[in-house]
CSV table of C-alpha atoms and ligand atoms in Angstrom, one decimal:
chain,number,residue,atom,x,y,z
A,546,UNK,CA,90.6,182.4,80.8
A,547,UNK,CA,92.6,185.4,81.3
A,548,UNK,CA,90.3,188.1,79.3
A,549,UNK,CA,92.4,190.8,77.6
A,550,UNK,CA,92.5,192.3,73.9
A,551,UNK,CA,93.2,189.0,72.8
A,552,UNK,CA,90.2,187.2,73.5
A,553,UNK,CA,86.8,187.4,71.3
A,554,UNK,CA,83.6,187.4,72.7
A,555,UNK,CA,80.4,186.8,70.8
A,556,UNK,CA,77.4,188.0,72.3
A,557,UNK,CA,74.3,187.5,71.3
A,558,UNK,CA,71.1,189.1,72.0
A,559,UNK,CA,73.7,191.8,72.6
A,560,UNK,CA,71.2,194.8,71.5
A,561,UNK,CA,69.1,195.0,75.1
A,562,UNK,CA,69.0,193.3,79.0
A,563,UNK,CA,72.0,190.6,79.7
A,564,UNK,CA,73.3,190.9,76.3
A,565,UNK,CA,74.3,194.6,76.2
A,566,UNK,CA,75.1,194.4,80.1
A,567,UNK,CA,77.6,191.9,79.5
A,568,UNK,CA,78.9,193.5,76.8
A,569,UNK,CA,79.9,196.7,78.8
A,570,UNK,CA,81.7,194.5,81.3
A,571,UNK,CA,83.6,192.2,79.0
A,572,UNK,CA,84.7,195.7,77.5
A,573,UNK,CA,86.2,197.1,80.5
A,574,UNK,CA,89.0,194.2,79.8
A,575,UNK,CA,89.7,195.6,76.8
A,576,UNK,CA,88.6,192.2,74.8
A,577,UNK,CA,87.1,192.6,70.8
A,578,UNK,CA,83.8,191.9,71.0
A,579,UNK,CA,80.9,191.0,68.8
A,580,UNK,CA,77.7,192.2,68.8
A,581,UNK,CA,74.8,190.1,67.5
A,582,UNK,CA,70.8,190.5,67.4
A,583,UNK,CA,68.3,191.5,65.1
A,584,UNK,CA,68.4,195.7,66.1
A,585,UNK,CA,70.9,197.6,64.3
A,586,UNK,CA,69.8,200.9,65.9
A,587,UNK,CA,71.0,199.3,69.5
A,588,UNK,CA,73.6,197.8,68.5
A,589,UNK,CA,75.5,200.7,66.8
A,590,UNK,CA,74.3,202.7,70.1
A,591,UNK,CA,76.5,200.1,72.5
A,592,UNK,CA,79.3,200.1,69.7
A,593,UNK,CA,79.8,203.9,69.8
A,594,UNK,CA,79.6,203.6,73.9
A,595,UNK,CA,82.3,201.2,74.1
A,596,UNK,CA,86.1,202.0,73.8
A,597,UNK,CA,87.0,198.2,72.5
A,598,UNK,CA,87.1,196.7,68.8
A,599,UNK,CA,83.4,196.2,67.7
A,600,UNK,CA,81.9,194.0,65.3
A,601,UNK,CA,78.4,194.6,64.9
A,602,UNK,CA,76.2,191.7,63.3
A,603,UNK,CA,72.4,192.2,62.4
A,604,UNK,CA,71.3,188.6,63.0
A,605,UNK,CA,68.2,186.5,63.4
A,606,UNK,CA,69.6,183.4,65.0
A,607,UNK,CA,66.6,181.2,63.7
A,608,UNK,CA,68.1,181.4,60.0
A,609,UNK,CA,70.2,178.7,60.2
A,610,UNK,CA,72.0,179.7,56.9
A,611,UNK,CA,72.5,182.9,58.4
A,612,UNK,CA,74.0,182.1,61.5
A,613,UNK,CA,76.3,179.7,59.4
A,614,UNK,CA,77.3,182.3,56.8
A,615,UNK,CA,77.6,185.0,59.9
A,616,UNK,CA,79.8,183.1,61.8
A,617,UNK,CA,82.4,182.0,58.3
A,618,UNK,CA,82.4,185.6,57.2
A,619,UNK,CA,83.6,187.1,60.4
A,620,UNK,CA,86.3,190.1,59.7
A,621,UNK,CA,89.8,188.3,60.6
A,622,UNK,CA,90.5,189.7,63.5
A,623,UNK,CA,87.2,188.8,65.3
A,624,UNK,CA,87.2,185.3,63.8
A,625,UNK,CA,88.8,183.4,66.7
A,626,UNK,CA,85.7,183.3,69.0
A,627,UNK,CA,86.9,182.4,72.6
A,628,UNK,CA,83.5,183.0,74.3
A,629,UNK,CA,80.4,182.4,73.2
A,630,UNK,CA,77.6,184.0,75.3
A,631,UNK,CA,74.7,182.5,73.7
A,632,UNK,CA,71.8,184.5,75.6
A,633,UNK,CA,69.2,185.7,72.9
A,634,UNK,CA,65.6,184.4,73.7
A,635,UNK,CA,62.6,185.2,74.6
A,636,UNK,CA,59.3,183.8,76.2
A,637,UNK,CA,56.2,185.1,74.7
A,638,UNK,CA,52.8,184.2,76.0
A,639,UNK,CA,51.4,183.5,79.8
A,640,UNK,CA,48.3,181.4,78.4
A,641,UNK,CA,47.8,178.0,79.4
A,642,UNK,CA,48.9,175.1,77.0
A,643,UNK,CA,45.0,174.4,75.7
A,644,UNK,CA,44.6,178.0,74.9
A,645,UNK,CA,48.6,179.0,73.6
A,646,UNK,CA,49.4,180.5,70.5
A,647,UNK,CA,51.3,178.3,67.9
A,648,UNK,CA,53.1,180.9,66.5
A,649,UNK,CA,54.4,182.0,69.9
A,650,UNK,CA,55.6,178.5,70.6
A,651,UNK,CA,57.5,177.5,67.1
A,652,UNK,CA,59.4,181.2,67.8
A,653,UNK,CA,60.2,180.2,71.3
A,654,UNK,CA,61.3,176.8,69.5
A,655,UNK,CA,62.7,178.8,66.9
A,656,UNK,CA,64.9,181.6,68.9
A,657,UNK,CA,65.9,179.6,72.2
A,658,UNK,CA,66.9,176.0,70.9
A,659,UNK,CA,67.5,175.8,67.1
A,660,UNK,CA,68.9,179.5,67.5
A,661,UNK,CA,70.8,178.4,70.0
A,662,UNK,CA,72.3,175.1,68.7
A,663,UNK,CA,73.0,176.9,65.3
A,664,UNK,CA,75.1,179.4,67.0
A,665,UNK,CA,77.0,176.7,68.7
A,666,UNK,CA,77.6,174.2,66.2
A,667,UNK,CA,79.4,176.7,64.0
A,668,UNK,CA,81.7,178.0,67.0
A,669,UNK,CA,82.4,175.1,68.1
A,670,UNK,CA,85.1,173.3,65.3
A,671,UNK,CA,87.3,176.6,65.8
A,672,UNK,CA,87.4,176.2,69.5
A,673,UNK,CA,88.3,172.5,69.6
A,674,UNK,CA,90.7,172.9,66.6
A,675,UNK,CA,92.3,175.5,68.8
A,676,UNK,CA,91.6,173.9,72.6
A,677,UNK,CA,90.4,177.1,73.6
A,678,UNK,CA,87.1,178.0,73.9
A,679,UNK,CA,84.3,178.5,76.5
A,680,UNK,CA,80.2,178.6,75.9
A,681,UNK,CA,77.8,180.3,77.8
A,682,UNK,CA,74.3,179.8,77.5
A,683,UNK,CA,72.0,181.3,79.3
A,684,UNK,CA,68.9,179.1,80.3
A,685,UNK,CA,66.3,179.8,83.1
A,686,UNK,CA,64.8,178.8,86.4
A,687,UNK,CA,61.8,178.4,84.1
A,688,UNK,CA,63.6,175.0,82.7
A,689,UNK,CA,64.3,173.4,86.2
A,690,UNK,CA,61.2,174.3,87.8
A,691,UNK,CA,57.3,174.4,86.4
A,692,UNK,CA,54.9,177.2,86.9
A,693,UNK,CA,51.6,177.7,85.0
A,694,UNK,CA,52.0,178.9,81.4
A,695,UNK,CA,55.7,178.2,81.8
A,696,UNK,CA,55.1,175.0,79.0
A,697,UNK,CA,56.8,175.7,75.5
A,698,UNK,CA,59.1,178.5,77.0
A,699,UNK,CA,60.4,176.4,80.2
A,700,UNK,CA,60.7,173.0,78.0
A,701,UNK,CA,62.9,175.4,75.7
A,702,UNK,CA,65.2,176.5,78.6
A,703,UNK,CA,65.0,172.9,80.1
A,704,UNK,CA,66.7,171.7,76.2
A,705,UNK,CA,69.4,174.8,76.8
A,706,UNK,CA,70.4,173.2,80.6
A,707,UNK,CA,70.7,169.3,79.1
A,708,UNK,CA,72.5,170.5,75.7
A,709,UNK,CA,74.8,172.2,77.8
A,710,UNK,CA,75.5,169.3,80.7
A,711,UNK,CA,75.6,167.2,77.2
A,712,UNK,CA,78.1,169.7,75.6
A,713,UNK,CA,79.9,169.3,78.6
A,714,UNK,CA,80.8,165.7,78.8
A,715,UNK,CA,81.6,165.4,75.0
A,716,UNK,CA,84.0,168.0,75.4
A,717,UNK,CA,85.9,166.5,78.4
A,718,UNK,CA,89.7,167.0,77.0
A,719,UNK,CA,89.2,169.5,74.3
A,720,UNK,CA,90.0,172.3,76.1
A,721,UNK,CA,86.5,174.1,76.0
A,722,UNK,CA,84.5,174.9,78.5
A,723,UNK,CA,80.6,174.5,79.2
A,724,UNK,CA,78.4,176.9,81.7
A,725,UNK,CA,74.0,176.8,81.6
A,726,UNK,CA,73.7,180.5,83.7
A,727,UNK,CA,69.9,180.0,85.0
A,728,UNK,CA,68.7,183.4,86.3
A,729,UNK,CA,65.2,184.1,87.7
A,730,UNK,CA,63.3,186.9,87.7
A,731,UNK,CA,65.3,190.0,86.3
A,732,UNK,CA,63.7,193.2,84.6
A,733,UNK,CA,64.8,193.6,81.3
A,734,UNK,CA,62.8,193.7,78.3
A,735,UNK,CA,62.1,190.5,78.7
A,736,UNK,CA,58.5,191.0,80.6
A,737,UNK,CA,57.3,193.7,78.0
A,738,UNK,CA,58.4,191.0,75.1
A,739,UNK,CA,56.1,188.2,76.8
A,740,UNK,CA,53.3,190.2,76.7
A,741,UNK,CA,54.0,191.8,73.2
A,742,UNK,CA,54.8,195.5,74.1
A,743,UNK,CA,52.2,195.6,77.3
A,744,UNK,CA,54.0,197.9,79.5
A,745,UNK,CA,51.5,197.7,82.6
A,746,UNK,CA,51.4,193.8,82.1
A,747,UNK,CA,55.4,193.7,82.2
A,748,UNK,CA,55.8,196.2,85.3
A,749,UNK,CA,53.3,194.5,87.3
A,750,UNK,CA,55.7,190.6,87.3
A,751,UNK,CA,58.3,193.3,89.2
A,752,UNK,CA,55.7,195.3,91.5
A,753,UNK,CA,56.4,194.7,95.1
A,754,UNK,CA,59.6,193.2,94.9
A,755,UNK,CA,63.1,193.6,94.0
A,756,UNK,CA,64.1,191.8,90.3
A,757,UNK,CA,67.3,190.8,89.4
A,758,UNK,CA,69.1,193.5,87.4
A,759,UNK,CA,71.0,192.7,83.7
A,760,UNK,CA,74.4,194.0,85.3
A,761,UNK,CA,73.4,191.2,88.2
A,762,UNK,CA,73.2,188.4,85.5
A,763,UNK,CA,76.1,189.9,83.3
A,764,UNK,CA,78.7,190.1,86.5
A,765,UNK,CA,77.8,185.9,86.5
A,766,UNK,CA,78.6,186.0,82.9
A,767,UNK,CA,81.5,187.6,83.0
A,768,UNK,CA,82.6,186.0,86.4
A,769,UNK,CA,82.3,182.6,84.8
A,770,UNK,CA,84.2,183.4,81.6
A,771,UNK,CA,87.0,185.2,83.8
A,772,UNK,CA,87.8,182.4,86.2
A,773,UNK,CA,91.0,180.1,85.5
A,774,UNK,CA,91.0,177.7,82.3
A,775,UNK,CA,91.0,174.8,84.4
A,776,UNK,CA,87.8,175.9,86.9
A,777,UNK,CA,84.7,175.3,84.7
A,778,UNK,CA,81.5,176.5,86.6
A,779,UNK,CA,78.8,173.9,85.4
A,780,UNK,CA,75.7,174.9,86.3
A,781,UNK,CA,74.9,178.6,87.9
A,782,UNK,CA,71.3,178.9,89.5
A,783,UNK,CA,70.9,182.4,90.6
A,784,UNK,CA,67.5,184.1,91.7
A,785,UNK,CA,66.3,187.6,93.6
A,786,UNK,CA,66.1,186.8,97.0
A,787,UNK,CA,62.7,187.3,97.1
A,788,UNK,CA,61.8,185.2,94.9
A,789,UNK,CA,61.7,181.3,95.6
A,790,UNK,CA,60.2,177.7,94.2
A,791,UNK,CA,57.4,177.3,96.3
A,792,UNK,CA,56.9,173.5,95.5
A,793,UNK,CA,53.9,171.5,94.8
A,794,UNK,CA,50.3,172.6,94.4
A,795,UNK,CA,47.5,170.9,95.6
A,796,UNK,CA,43.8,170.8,93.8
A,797,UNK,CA,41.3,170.4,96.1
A,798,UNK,CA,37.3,170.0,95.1
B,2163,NDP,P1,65.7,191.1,76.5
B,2163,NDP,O1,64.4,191.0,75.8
B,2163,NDP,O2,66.1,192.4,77.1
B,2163,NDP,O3,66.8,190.6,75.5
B,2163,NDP,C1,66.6,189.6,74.5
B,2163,NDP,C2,67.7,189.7,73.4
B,2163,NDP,O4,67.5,188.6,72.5
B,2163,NDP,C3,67.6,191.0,72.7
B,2163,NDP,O5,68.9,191.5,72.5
B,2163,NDP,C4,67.0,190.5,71.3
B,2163,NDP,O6,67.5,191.3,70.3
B,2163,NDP,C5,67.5,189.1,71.2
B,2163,NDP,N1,66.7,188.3,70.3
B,2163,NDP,C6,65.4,187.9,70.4
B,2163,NDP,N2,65.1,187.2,69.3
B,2163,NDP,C7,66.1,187.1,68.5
B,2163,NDP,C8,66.4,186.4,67.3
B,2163,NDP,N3,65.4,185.8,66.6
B,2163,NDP,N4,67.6,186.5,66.7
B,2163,NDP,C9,68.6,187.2,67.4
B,2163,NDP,N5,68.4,187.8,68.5
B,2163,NDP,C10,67.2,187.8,69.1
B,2163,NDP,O7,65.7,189.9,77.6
B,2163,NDP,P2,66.8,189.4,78.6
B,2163,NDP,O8,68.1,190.1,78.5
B,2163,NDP,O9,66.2,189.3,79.9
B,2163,NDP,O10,67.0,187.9,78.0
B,2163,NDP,C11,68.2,187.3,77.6
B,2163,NDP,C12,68.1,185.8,77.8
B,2163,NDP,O11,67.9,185.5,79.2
B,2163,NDP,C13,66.9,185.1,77.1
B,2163,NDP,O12,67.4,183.9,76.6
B,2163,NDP,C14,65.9,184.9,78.2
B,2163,NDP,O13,65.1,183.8,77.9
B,2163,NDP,C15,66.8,184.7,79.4
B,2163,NDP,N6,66.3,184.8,80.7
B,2163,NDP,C16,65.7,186.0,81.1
B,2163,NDP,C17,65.2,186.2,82.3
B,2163,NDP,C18,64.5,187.4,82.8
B,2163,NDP,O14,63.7,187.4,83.8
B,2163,NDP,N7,64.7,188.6,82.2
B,2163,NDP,C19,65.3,185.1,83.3
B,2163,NDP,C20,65.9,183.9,82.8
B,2163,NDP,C21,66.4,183.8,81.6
B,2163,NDP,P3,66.7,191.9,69.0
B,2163,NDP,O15,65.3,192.0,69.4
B,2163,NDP,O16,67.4,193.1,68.7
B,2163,NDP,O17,66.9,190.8,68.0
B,2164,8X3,C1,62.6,184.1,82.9
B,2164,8X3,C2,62.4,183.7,84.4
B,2164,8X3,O1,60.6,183.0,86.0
B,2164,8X3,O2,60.0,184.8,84.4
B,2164,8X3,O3,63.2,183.0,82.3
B,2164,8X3,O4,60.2,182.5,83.7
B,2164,8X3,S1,60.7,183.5,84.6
């Protein structure tokens, strides 16, 4: 899709990390944007930075009746939503499955799938009515590849890559696109999130190597979105180089 000032994206999780990354690229293009998480501080902050029509929306994705109402009440002139960037999630918790917290998982549940789907259900009838239309999600190596207390938030990313591949298919001929962006490691807030505001628990996942960076993972956003309406990038696995799947482990007595 050609991006320009007449394309809208929708970003959410736009007030930190990929969100607000992506944002500041997809602005450069000159296209309206809005700007969607629970923050309003942040979110004002990026608005005043960028030089592009703004709509800022103070959100919690897992209200479903707010997402629905969000998404019908959208000023005019950001109502046509031509990308959806659907990256707001979280993991919280490192603790294995016997000794998780419940509350952590039902928000994982929550934020990353029914967050998620709610968001795209109500974008979608627009972008098939008009056969325009392209959805990002953003899942995670965590989905496509186990690691120990990786259960409730890598099951949640594995739902993100099958809706989307599922997505795909059903809109074959509609004139929307479908793309599951699956970074690895990247330092964002995402770290100090997971362990609930523990800086030294959050630096240490980075220590000793180089992470991902949010501009990293928002130059595959926006390189997906940008490409021509008839390339559509399925699937985009994309990790630090040093970091790797390491394959099976073996318990030995
Ligand atoms: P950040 O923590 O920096 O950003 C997460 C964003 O999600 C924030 O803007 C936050 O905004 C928003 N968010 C969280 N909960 C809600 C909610 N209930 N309603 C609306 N917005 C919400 O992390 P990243 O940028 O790294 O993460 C973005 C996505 O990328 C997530 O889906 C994450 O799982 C995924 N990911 C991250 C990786 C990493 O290593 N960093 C690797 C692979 C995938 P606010 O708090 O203002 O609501
Ligand atoms: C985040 C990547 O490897 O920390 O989704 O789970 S990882």
């Amino acid at each position: 899709m050609s991006l320009s000032q007449d394309t809208t994206v929708f970003i959410t999780g736009a007030s930190s990390g990929f969100g607000a990354a992506a944002a500041r690229l997809f602005a450069r293009d000159g296209v309206r944007l809005v700007l969607a998480a629970r923050r309003l501080d942040r979110l004002e902050a990026l608005k005043a930075e960028l030089d592009v029509p703004c709509h800022v929306l103070v959100l919690d994705q897992r209200d479903r009746q707010a997402v629905a109402q969000a998404f019908a009440t959208l000023p005019e002139a950001f109502a046509k939503v031509d990308v959806l960037v659907n990256n707001a999630g979280l993991a919280l918790g490192l603790e294995a499955a016997d000794n998780a917290d419940l509350d952590d998982w039902d928000r994982m549940v929550d934020t990353n799938i029914k967050g998620l789907m709610y968001c795209t259900r109500a974008v979608l009838p627009g972008m098939v009515a008009r056969k325009r239309g392209h959805i990002i999600n953003i899942g995670s190596v965590a989905g496509r590849y186990p690691y120990p207390g990786g259960n409730v938030y890598g099951g949640t990313k594995a739902f993100v890559e099958q809706f989307s591949l599922n997505l795909r298919a059903e809109l074959l001929g509609k004139g929307v696109r479908v793309t599951v962006i699956e970074p690895g490691m990247c330092d964002t807030e995402f770290s100090l999130v997971r362990f609930k505001g523990d800086g030294g628990k959050a630096d240490t996942v980075y220590a000793g190597m180089t992470p991902l960076s949010a501009e990293d993972i928002a130059n595959c956003i926006h390189w997906v979105a940008a490409l021509p309406p008839h390339v559509n990038i399925n699937t985009l696995e994309v990790m630090p180089t040093e970091q790797a799947n390491g394959g099976f482990a073996v318990h030995r007595s």
